[in-house]
mmCIF file of C-alpha atoms in Angstrom:
data_model
loop_
_atom_site.group_PDB
_atom_site.id
_atom_site.type_symbol
_atom_site.label_atom_id
_atom_site.label_comp_id
_atom_site.label_asym_id
_atom_site.label_seq_id
_atom_site.Cartn_x
_atom_site.Cartn_y
_atom_site.Cartn_z
ATOM 1 C CA UNK A 999 19.024 -53.049 39.972
ATOM 2 C CA UNK A 1000 19.726 -53.991 43.339
ATOM 3 C CA UNK A 1001 21.261 -57.416 43.969
ATOM 4 C CA UNK A 1002 22.270 -59.414 47.194
ATOM 5 C CA UNK A 1003 25.565 -61.144 46.176
ATOM 6 C CA UNK A 1004 25.721 -64.709 47.179
ATOM 7 C CA UNK A 1005 29.140 -65.115 46.075
ATOM 8 C CA UNK A 1006 32.096 -62.854 45.321
ATOM 9 C CA UNK A 1007 32.128 -61.321 42.249
ATOM 10 C CA UNK A 1008 34.869 -61.653 39.903
ATOM 11 C CA UNK A 1009 38.226 -59.224 40.195
ATOM 12 C CA UNK A 1010 38.551 -57.116 37.225
ATOM 13 C CA UNK A 1011 41.578 -55.386 35.490
ATOM 14 C CA UNK A 1012 40.250 -52.366 37.699
ATOM 15 C CA UNK A 1013 40.947 -54.079 41.130
ATOM 16 C CA UNK A 1014 44.793 -53.308 41.865
ATOM 17 C CA UNK A 1015 47.320 -53.330 44.257
ATOM 18 C CA UNK A 1016 50.297 -51.210 43.688
ATOM 19 C CA UNK A 1017 53.641 -52.819 45.275
ATOM 20 C CA UNK A 1018 56.191 -50.250 43.606
ATOM 21 C CA UNK A 1019 56.200 -46.691 43.617
ATOM 22 C CA UNK A 1020 57.172 -46.633 39.891
ATOM 23 C CA UNK A 1021 53.871 -48.273 38.777
ATOM 24 C CA UNK A 1022 51.483 -45.842 40.355
ATOM 25 C CA UNK A 1023 49.905 -43.019 38.679
ATOM 26 C CA UNK A 1024 50.882 -39.765 38.956
ATOM 27 C CA UNK A 1025 47.763 -38.557 40.200
ATOM 28 C CA UNK A 1026 47.477 -41.487 42.636
ATOM 29 C CA UNK A 1027 51.024 -41.139 44.032
ATOM 30 C CA UNK A 1028 50.354 -39.003 47.391
ATOM 31 C CA UNK A 1029 47.667 -41.245 48.267
ATOM 32 C CA UNK A 1030 49.685 -44.374 47.697
ATOM 33 C CA UNK A 1031 52.332 -42.560 50.246
ATOM 34 C CA UNK A 1032 49.601 -42.439 52.576
ATOM 35 C CA UNK A 1033 48.562 -46.215 51.936
ATOM 36 C CA UNK A 1034 49.190 -47.249 55.314
ATOM 37 C CA UNK A 1035 46.865 -44.358 56.793
ATOM 38 C CA UNK A 1036 44.293 -45.645 54.559
ATOM 39 C CA UNK A 1037 44.821 -49.458 55.427
ATOM 40 C CA UNK A 1038 47.138 -50.740 57.852
ATOM 41 C CA UNK A 1039 46.925 -53.986 56.186
ATOM 42 C CA UNK A 1040 47.683 -52.426 52.772
ATOM 43 C CA UNK A 1041 50.621 -55.107 52.403
ATOM 44 C CA UNK A 1042 48.427 -58.204 52.984
ATOM 45 C CA UNK A 1043 47.090 -57.139 49.229
ATOM 46 C CA UNK A 1044 44.407 -54.407 49.833
ATOM 47 C CA UNK A 1045 42.626 -53.951 46.227
ATOM 48 C CA UNK A 1046 41.848 -50.569 45.081
ATOM 49 C CA UNK A 1047 40.293 -49.234 41.998
ATOM 50 C CA UNK A 1048 41.926 -45.960 40.891
ATOM 51 C CA UNK A 1049 38.738 -43.711 41.590
ATOM 52 C CA UNK A 1050 38.650 -45.432 45.155
ATOM 53 C CA UNK A 1051 41.937 -43.558 46.212
ATOM 54 C CA UNK A 1052 40.253 -40.397 46.220
ATOM 55 C CA UNK A 1053 36.923 -41.608 48.290
ATOM 56 C CA UNK A 1054 37.979 -44.164 50.806
ATOM 57 C CA UNK A 1055 37.468 -42.944 54.490
ATOM 58 C CA UNK A 1056 41.368 -43.456 56.039
ATOM 59 C CA UNK A 1057 41.195 -46.610 58.503
ATOM 60 C CA UNK A 1058 41.833 -44.379 61.804
ATOM 61 C CA UNK A 1059 38.673 -42.083 60.811
ATOM 62 C CA UNK A 1060 36.627 -45.065 59.858
ATOM 63 C CA UNK A 1061 37.613 -46.764 63.308
ATOM 64 C CA UNK A 1062 36.574 -43.778 65.321
ATOM 65 C CA UNK A 1063 33.154 -43.350 63.597
ATOM 66 C CA UNK A 1064 32.371 -46.650 64.068
ATOM 67 C CA UNK A 1065 33.339 -46.312 67.913
ATOM 68 C CA UNK A 1066 31.141 -43.061 67.752
ATOM 69 C CA UNK A 1067 28.243 -44.491 66.336
ATOM 70 C CA UNK A 1068 28.092 -47.350 68.676
ATOM 71 C CA UNK A 1069 26.739 -45.633 71.959
ATOM 72 C CA UNK A 1070 23.819 -43.972 69.740
ATOM 73 C CA UNK A 1071 20.926 -45.684 68.330
ATOM 74 C CA UNK A 1072 21.205 -48.617 70.548
ATOM 75 C CA UNK A 1073 17.836 -50.158 69.702
ATOM 76 C CA UNK A 1074 18.931 -50.635 66.061
ATOM 77 C CA UNK A 1075 21.282 -53.395 65.278
ATOM 78 C CA UNK A 1076 21.802 -52.717 60.879
ATOM 79 C CA UNK A 1077 23.440 -50.102 59.484
ATOM 80 C CA UNK A 1078 23.479 -49.234 55.681
ATOM 81 C CA UNK A 1079 26.713 -47.653 54.099
ATOM 82 C CA UNK A 1080 25.036 -46.328 51.287
ATOM 83 C CA UNK A 1081 28.358 -45.899 49.319
ATOM 84 C CA UNK A 1082 29.828 -48.896 50.126
ATOM 85 C CA UNK A 1083 33.105 -48.284 47.844
ATOM 86 C CA UNK A 1084 36.069 -50.636 48.571
ATOM 87 C CA UNK A 1085 34.756 -51.222 52.280
ATOM 88 C CA UNK A 1086 36.651 -49.041 54.544
ATOM 89 C CA UNK A 1087 33.515 -47.814 56.571
ATOM 90 C CA UNK A 1088 31.827 -51.104 56.400
ATOM 91 C CA UNK A 1089 34.537 -53.005 57.672
ATOM 92 C CA UNK A 1090 35.306 -50.789 60.632
ATOM 93 C CA UNK A 1091 31.232 -51.072 61.226
ATOM 94 C CA UNK A 1092 31.621 -54.912 61.063
ATOM 95 C CA UNK A 1093 34.890 -54.841 63.771
ATOM 96 C CA UNK A 1094 33.102 -52.823 65.710
ATOM 97 C CA UNK A 1095 30.652 -55.890 67.087
ATOM 98 C CA UNK A 1096 28.191 -53.373 67.423
ATOM 99 C CA UNK A 1097 25.948 -54.262 64.498
ATOM 100 C CA UNK A 1098 24.147 -57.377 63.606
ATOM 101 C CA UNK A 1099 24.115 -56.869 59.985
ATOM 102 C CA UNK A 1100 26.013 -54.321 57.850
ATOM 103 C CA UNK A 1101 24.946 -53.626 54.725
ATOM 104 C CA UNK A 1102 27.515 -52.391 52.019
ATOM 105 C CA UNK A 1103 25.973 -50.902 48.969
ATOM 106 C CA UNK A 1104 27.993 -50.418 45.414
ATOM 107 C CA UNK A 1105 27.188 -49.791 42.028
ATOM 108 C CA UNK A 1106 29.908 -49.923 40.484
ATOM 109 C CA UNK A 1107 31.144 -54.149 40.202
ATOM 110 C CA UNK A 1108 34.864 -53.814 40.046
ATOM 111 C CA UNK A 1109 34.590 -51.314 43.562
ATOM 112 C CA UNK A 1110 32.519 -53.880 45.187
ATOM 113 C CA UNK A 1111 34.768 -56.923 44.465
ATOM 114 C CA UNK A 1112 37.751 -54.864 45.868
ATOM 115 C CA UNK A 1113 35.404 -54.321 48.741
ATOM 116 C CA UNK A 1114 34.803 -58.085 49.362
ATOM 117 C CA UNK A 1115 38.561 -58.847 49.008
ATOM 118 C CA UNK A 1116 39.208 -56.156 51.363
ATOM 119 C CA UNK A 1117 36.866 -57.720 54.120
ATOM 120 C CA UNK A 1118 38.130 -61.138 53.902
ATOM 121 C CA UNK A 1119 41.965 -59.474 54.630
ATOM 122 C CA UNK A 1120 40.415 -57.956 57.756
ATOM 123 C CA UNK A 1121 38.913 -61.306 58.857
ATOM 124 C CA UNK A 1122 35.322 -59.973 58.648
ATOM 125 C CA UNK A 1123 33.151 -63.052 60.224
ATOM 126 C CA UNK A 1124 31.178 -64.453 57.241
ATOM 127 C CA UNK A 1125 27.653 -63.209 57.313
ATOM 128 C CA UNK A 1126 28.154 -59.826 59.010
ATOM 129 C CA UNK A 1127 28.450 -57.553 56.053
ATOM 130 C CA UNK A 1128 25.941 -58.287 53.174
ATOM 131 C CA UNK A 1129 27.186 -56.826 49.933
ATOM 132 C CA UNK A 1130 24.576 -55.227 47.394
ATOM 133 C CA UNK A 1131 25.558 -54.662 43.939
ATOM 134 C CA UNK A 1132 23.446 -51.673 43.039
ATOM 135 C CA UNK A 1133 21.940 -48.437 43.578
ATOM 136 C CA UNK A 1134 21.099 -47.242 47.649
ATOM 137 C CA UNK A 1135 18.325 -44.894 46.741
ATOM 138 C CA UNK A 1136 16.806 -47.444 44.811
ATOM 139 C CA UNK A 1137 17.180 -50.121 47.298
ATOM 140 C CA UNK A 1138 15.786 -47.566 50.159
ATOM 141 C CA UNK A 1139 12.596 -46.855 47.443
ATOM 142 C CA UNK A 1140 11.992 -50.346 47.539
ATOM 143 C CA UNK A 1141 12.385 -51.089 51.241
ATOM 144 C CA UNK A 1142 9.849 -48.266 51.931
ATOM 145 C CA UNK A 1143 7.468 -48.813 49.129
ATOM 146 C CA UNK A 1144 7.891 -52.090 47.671
ATOM 147 C CA UNK A 1145 9.625 -54.630 50.538
ATOM 148 C CA UNK A 1146 8.651 -57.729 48.992
ATOM 149 C CA UNK A 1147 10.685 -57.275 45.931
ATOM 150 C CA UNK A 1148 13.697 -57.723 48.117
ATOM 151 C CA UNK A 1149 15.471 -60.691 49.983
ATOM 152 C CA UNK A 1150 14.357 -60.467 53.788
ATOM 153 C CA UNK A 1151 17.611 -59.430 54.448
ATOM 154 C CA UNK A 1152 17.050 -56.246 52.904
ATOM 155 C CA UNK A 1153 13.810 -55.590 53.808
ATOM 156 C CA UNK A 1154 15.194 -52.528 56.104
ATOM 157 C CA UNK A 1155 12.829 -50.438 58.242
ATOM 158 C CA UNK A 1156 13.569 -47.222 60.612
ATOM 159 C CA UNK A 1157 12.851 -49.051 63.274
ATOM 160 C CA UNK A 1158 16.084 -51.084 63.469
ATOM 161 C CA UNK A 1159 17.920 -49.529 60.763
ATOM 162 C CA UNK A 1160 20.706 -46.457 61.119
ATOM 163 C CA UNK A 1161 21.985 -44.936 57.534
ATOM 164 C CA UNK A 1162 25.817 -44.493 57.285
ATOM 165 C CA UNK A 1163 26.711 -42.086 54.007
ATOM 166 C CA UNK A 1164 29.990 -41.357 52.404
ATOM 167 C CA UNK A 1165 29.026 -39.721 49.069
ATOM 168 C CA UNK A 1166 30.868 -38.535 46.006
ATOM 169 C CA UNK A 1167 32.091 -35.043 46.906
ATOM 170 C CA UNK A 1168 32.410 -34.055 43.053
ATOM 171 C CA UNK A 1169 36.350 -34.720 43.038
ATOM 172 C CA UNK A 1170 39.433 -33.381 44.799
ATOM 173 C CA UNK A 1171 38.131 -29.348 43.799
ATOM 174 C CA UNK A 1172 36.168 -29.378 46.869
ATOM 175 C CA UNK A 1173 39.500 -28.786 48.781
ATOM 176 C CA UNK A 1174 39.951 -25.153 47.307
ATOM 177 C CA UNK A 1175 36.491 -23.946 48.887
ATOM 178 C CA UNK A 1176 36.662 -21.799 52.011
ATOM 179 C CA UNK A 1177 33.247 -22.998 52.653
ATOM 180 C CA UNK A 1178 31.731 -25.747 50.819
ATOM 181 C CA UNK A 1179 28.436 -25.224 49.026
ATOM 182 C CA UNK A 1180 26.504 -28.774 49.920
ATOM 183 C CA UNK A 1181 23.853 -27.523 47.551
ATOM 184 C CA UNK A 1182 26.135 -28.077 44.154
ATOM 185 C CA UNK A 1183 27.758 -31.114 45.514
ATOM 186 C CA UNK A 1184 27.824 -33.850 42.641
ATOM 187 C CA UNK A 1185 26.470 -35.828 41.563
ATOM 188 C CA UNK A 1186 24.206 -35.717 45.028
ATOM 189 C CA UNK A 1187 23.548 -32.692 46.842
ATOM 190 C CA UNK A 1188 22.634 -32.333 50.522
ATOM 191 C CA UNK A 1189 18.940 -32.147 49.675
ATOM 192 C CA UNK A 1190 19.191 -35.255 47.790
ATOM 193 C CA UNK A 1191 20.990 -37.145 50.325
ATOM 194 C CA UNK A 1192 18.211 -35.972 53.211
ATOM 195 C CA UNK A 1193 15.503 -36.493 50.994
ATOM 196 C CA UNK A 1194 16.293 -40.111 50.835
ATOM 197 C CA UNK A 1195 17.200 -40.926 54.389
ATOM 198 C CA UNK A 1196 15.079 -38.194 56.237
ATOM 199 C CA UNK A 1197 12.954 -41.017 57.713
ATOM 200 C CA UNK A 1198 16.227 -42.878 59.086
ATOM 201 C CA UNK A 1199 18.755 -41.921 61.956
ATOM 202 C CA UNK A 1200 21.265 -41.250 59.604
ATOM 203 C CA UNK A 1201 25.116 -40.045 59.352
ATOM 204 C CA UNK A 1202 26.741 -38.101 56.545
ATOM 205 C CA UNK A 1203 30.152 -37.538 55.910
ATOM 206 C CA UNK A 1204 31.218 -34.393 54.391
ATOM 207 C CA UNK A 1205 33.840 -31.959 53.267
ATOM 208 C CA UNK A 1206 35.489 -30.644 56.270
ATOM 209 C CA UNK A 1207 34.814 -26.886 55.187
ATOM 210 C CA UNK A 1208 30.968 -27.802 54.465
ATOM 211 C CA UNK A 1209 28.571 -24.851 55.343
ATOM 212 C CA UNK A 1210 27.438 -25.505 58.543
ATOM 213 C CA UNK A 1211 24.086 -23.322 57.917
ATOM 214 C CA UNK A 1212 22.897 -25.559 55.249
ATOM 215 C CA UNK A 1213 23.423 -28.422 57.425
ATOM 216 C CA UNK A 1214 21.544 -26.838 60.367
ATOM 217 C CA UNK A 1215 18.755 -25.873 57.886
ATOM 218 C CA UNK A 1216 17.766 -29.596 57.521
ATOM 219 C CA UNK A 1217 15.611 -30.291 60.691
ATOM 220 C CA UNK A 1218 12.717 -27.777 61.578
ATOM 221 C CA UNK A 1219 13.117 -25.100 64.272
ATOM 222 C CA UNK A 1220 12.350 -26.714 68.072
ATOM 223 C CA UNK A 1221 13.707 -30.220 66.757
ATOM 224 C CA UNK A 1222 16.712 -31.921 67.901
ATOM 225 C CA UNK A 1223 19.661 -30.504 67.027
ATOM 226 C CA UNK A 1224 22.265 -32.113 64.591
ATOM 227 C CA UNK A 1225 25.686 -32.972 66.029
ATOM 228 C CA UNK A 1226 28.542 -32.379 63.917
ATOM 229 C CA UNK A 1227 31.995 -33.654 64.270
ATOM 230 C CA UNK A 1228 35.098 -32.944 62.492
ATOM 231 C CA UNK A 1229 37.524 -35.801 62.284
ATOM 232 C CA UNK A 1230 41.300 -35.140 62.180
ATOM 233 C CA UNK A 1231 44.479 -37.087 61.379
ATOM 234 C CA UNK A 1232 48.105 -35.828 62.264
ATOM 235 C CA UNK A 1233 46.440 -32.882 63.658
ATOM 236 C CA UNK A 1234 44.385 -31.968 60.412
ATOM 237 C CA UNK A 1235 40.713 -32.020 59.684
ATOM 238 C CA UNK A 1236 39.962 -34.610 57.114
ATOM 239 C CA UNK A 1237 36.188 -34.612 57.243
ATOM 240 C CA UNK A 1238 33.003 -33.732 59.105
ATOM 241 C CA UNK A 1239 30.201 -36.204 60.052
ATOM 242 C CA UNK A 1240 26.759 -34.926 60.451
ATOM 243 C CA UNK A 1241 24.595 -36.804 62.768
ATOM 244 C CA UNK A 1242 20.823 -36.632 62.195
ATOM 245 C CA UNK A 1243 17.736 -38.251 63.699
ATOM 246 C CA UNK A 1244 15.382 -39.106 61.722
ATOM 247 C CA UNK A 1245 11.877 -37.535 61.274
ATOM 248 C CA UNK A 1246 9.387 -39.884 62.130
ATOM 249 C CA UNK A 1247 6.432 -40.143 59.928
ATOM 250 C CA UNK A 1248 8.557 -39.042 56.723
ATOM 251 C CA UNK A 1249 8.598 -40.923 53.531
ATOM 252 C CA UNK A 1250 11.349 -41.445 51.663
ATOM 253 C CA UNK A 1251 12.088 -39.299 48.536
ATOM 254 C CA UNK A 1252 14.491 -40.355 46.014
ATOM 255 C CA UNK A 1253 13.237 -38.756 43.132
ATOM 256 C CA UNK A 1254 16.635 -36.794 42.083
ATOM 257 C CA UNK A 1255 18.832 -39.652 43.623
ATOM 258 C CA UNK A 1256 17.854 -42.345 41.197
ATOM 259 C CA UNK A 1257 19.236 -43.386 37.942
#
């Protein structure tokens, strides 16, 4: 299922703005304490689902990634945020002014409703972000093989489109791994992601301890190198992003990524 939204989704009981520490579930408390680093406009009414606290990119890092991606891929004007969540990265891309069209894809309706609300709180101009309810792997498969099944705004091509993906990492347990095995990342492994994205220029937001050898193995010998950047806050690395050039002539392979 891939649906381009033409109006805001209804907010649900899962769309929450905590105002008092006493209301915050214990497992979220440490993230709530960092709420202004996650969204500087938190007090304006930023909405989260419980799961979003663990997955959203903090605003300073989202802004830096948007800045770092601005000078590259200069001929390309569309960026897909494949795991849009509550909108952290999509908002940063939209406000950077670099992209004519930001496509924010999210499978969970409550989470996507939060993203729509949060983008408005950041005064993202109408129409810059297209919110898509559905599976990003299915979107890419349709765009590659059956584009006429999609609205014109979603007929995306590697010629003008870049992918950003901040996939689930399988829960906070990754923190204890000295070297994180990307082949075991759940629910999508590094191979799943790269198989779906390899014909596009793409950036993967991954755990800070990710096995760099596994990332390097994504490109054949003699091809362009992969750039890997560590992103830090307050002197501590939070995550890394691997910037990978698309491989011309490759087809989208989403067999392991679809529902």
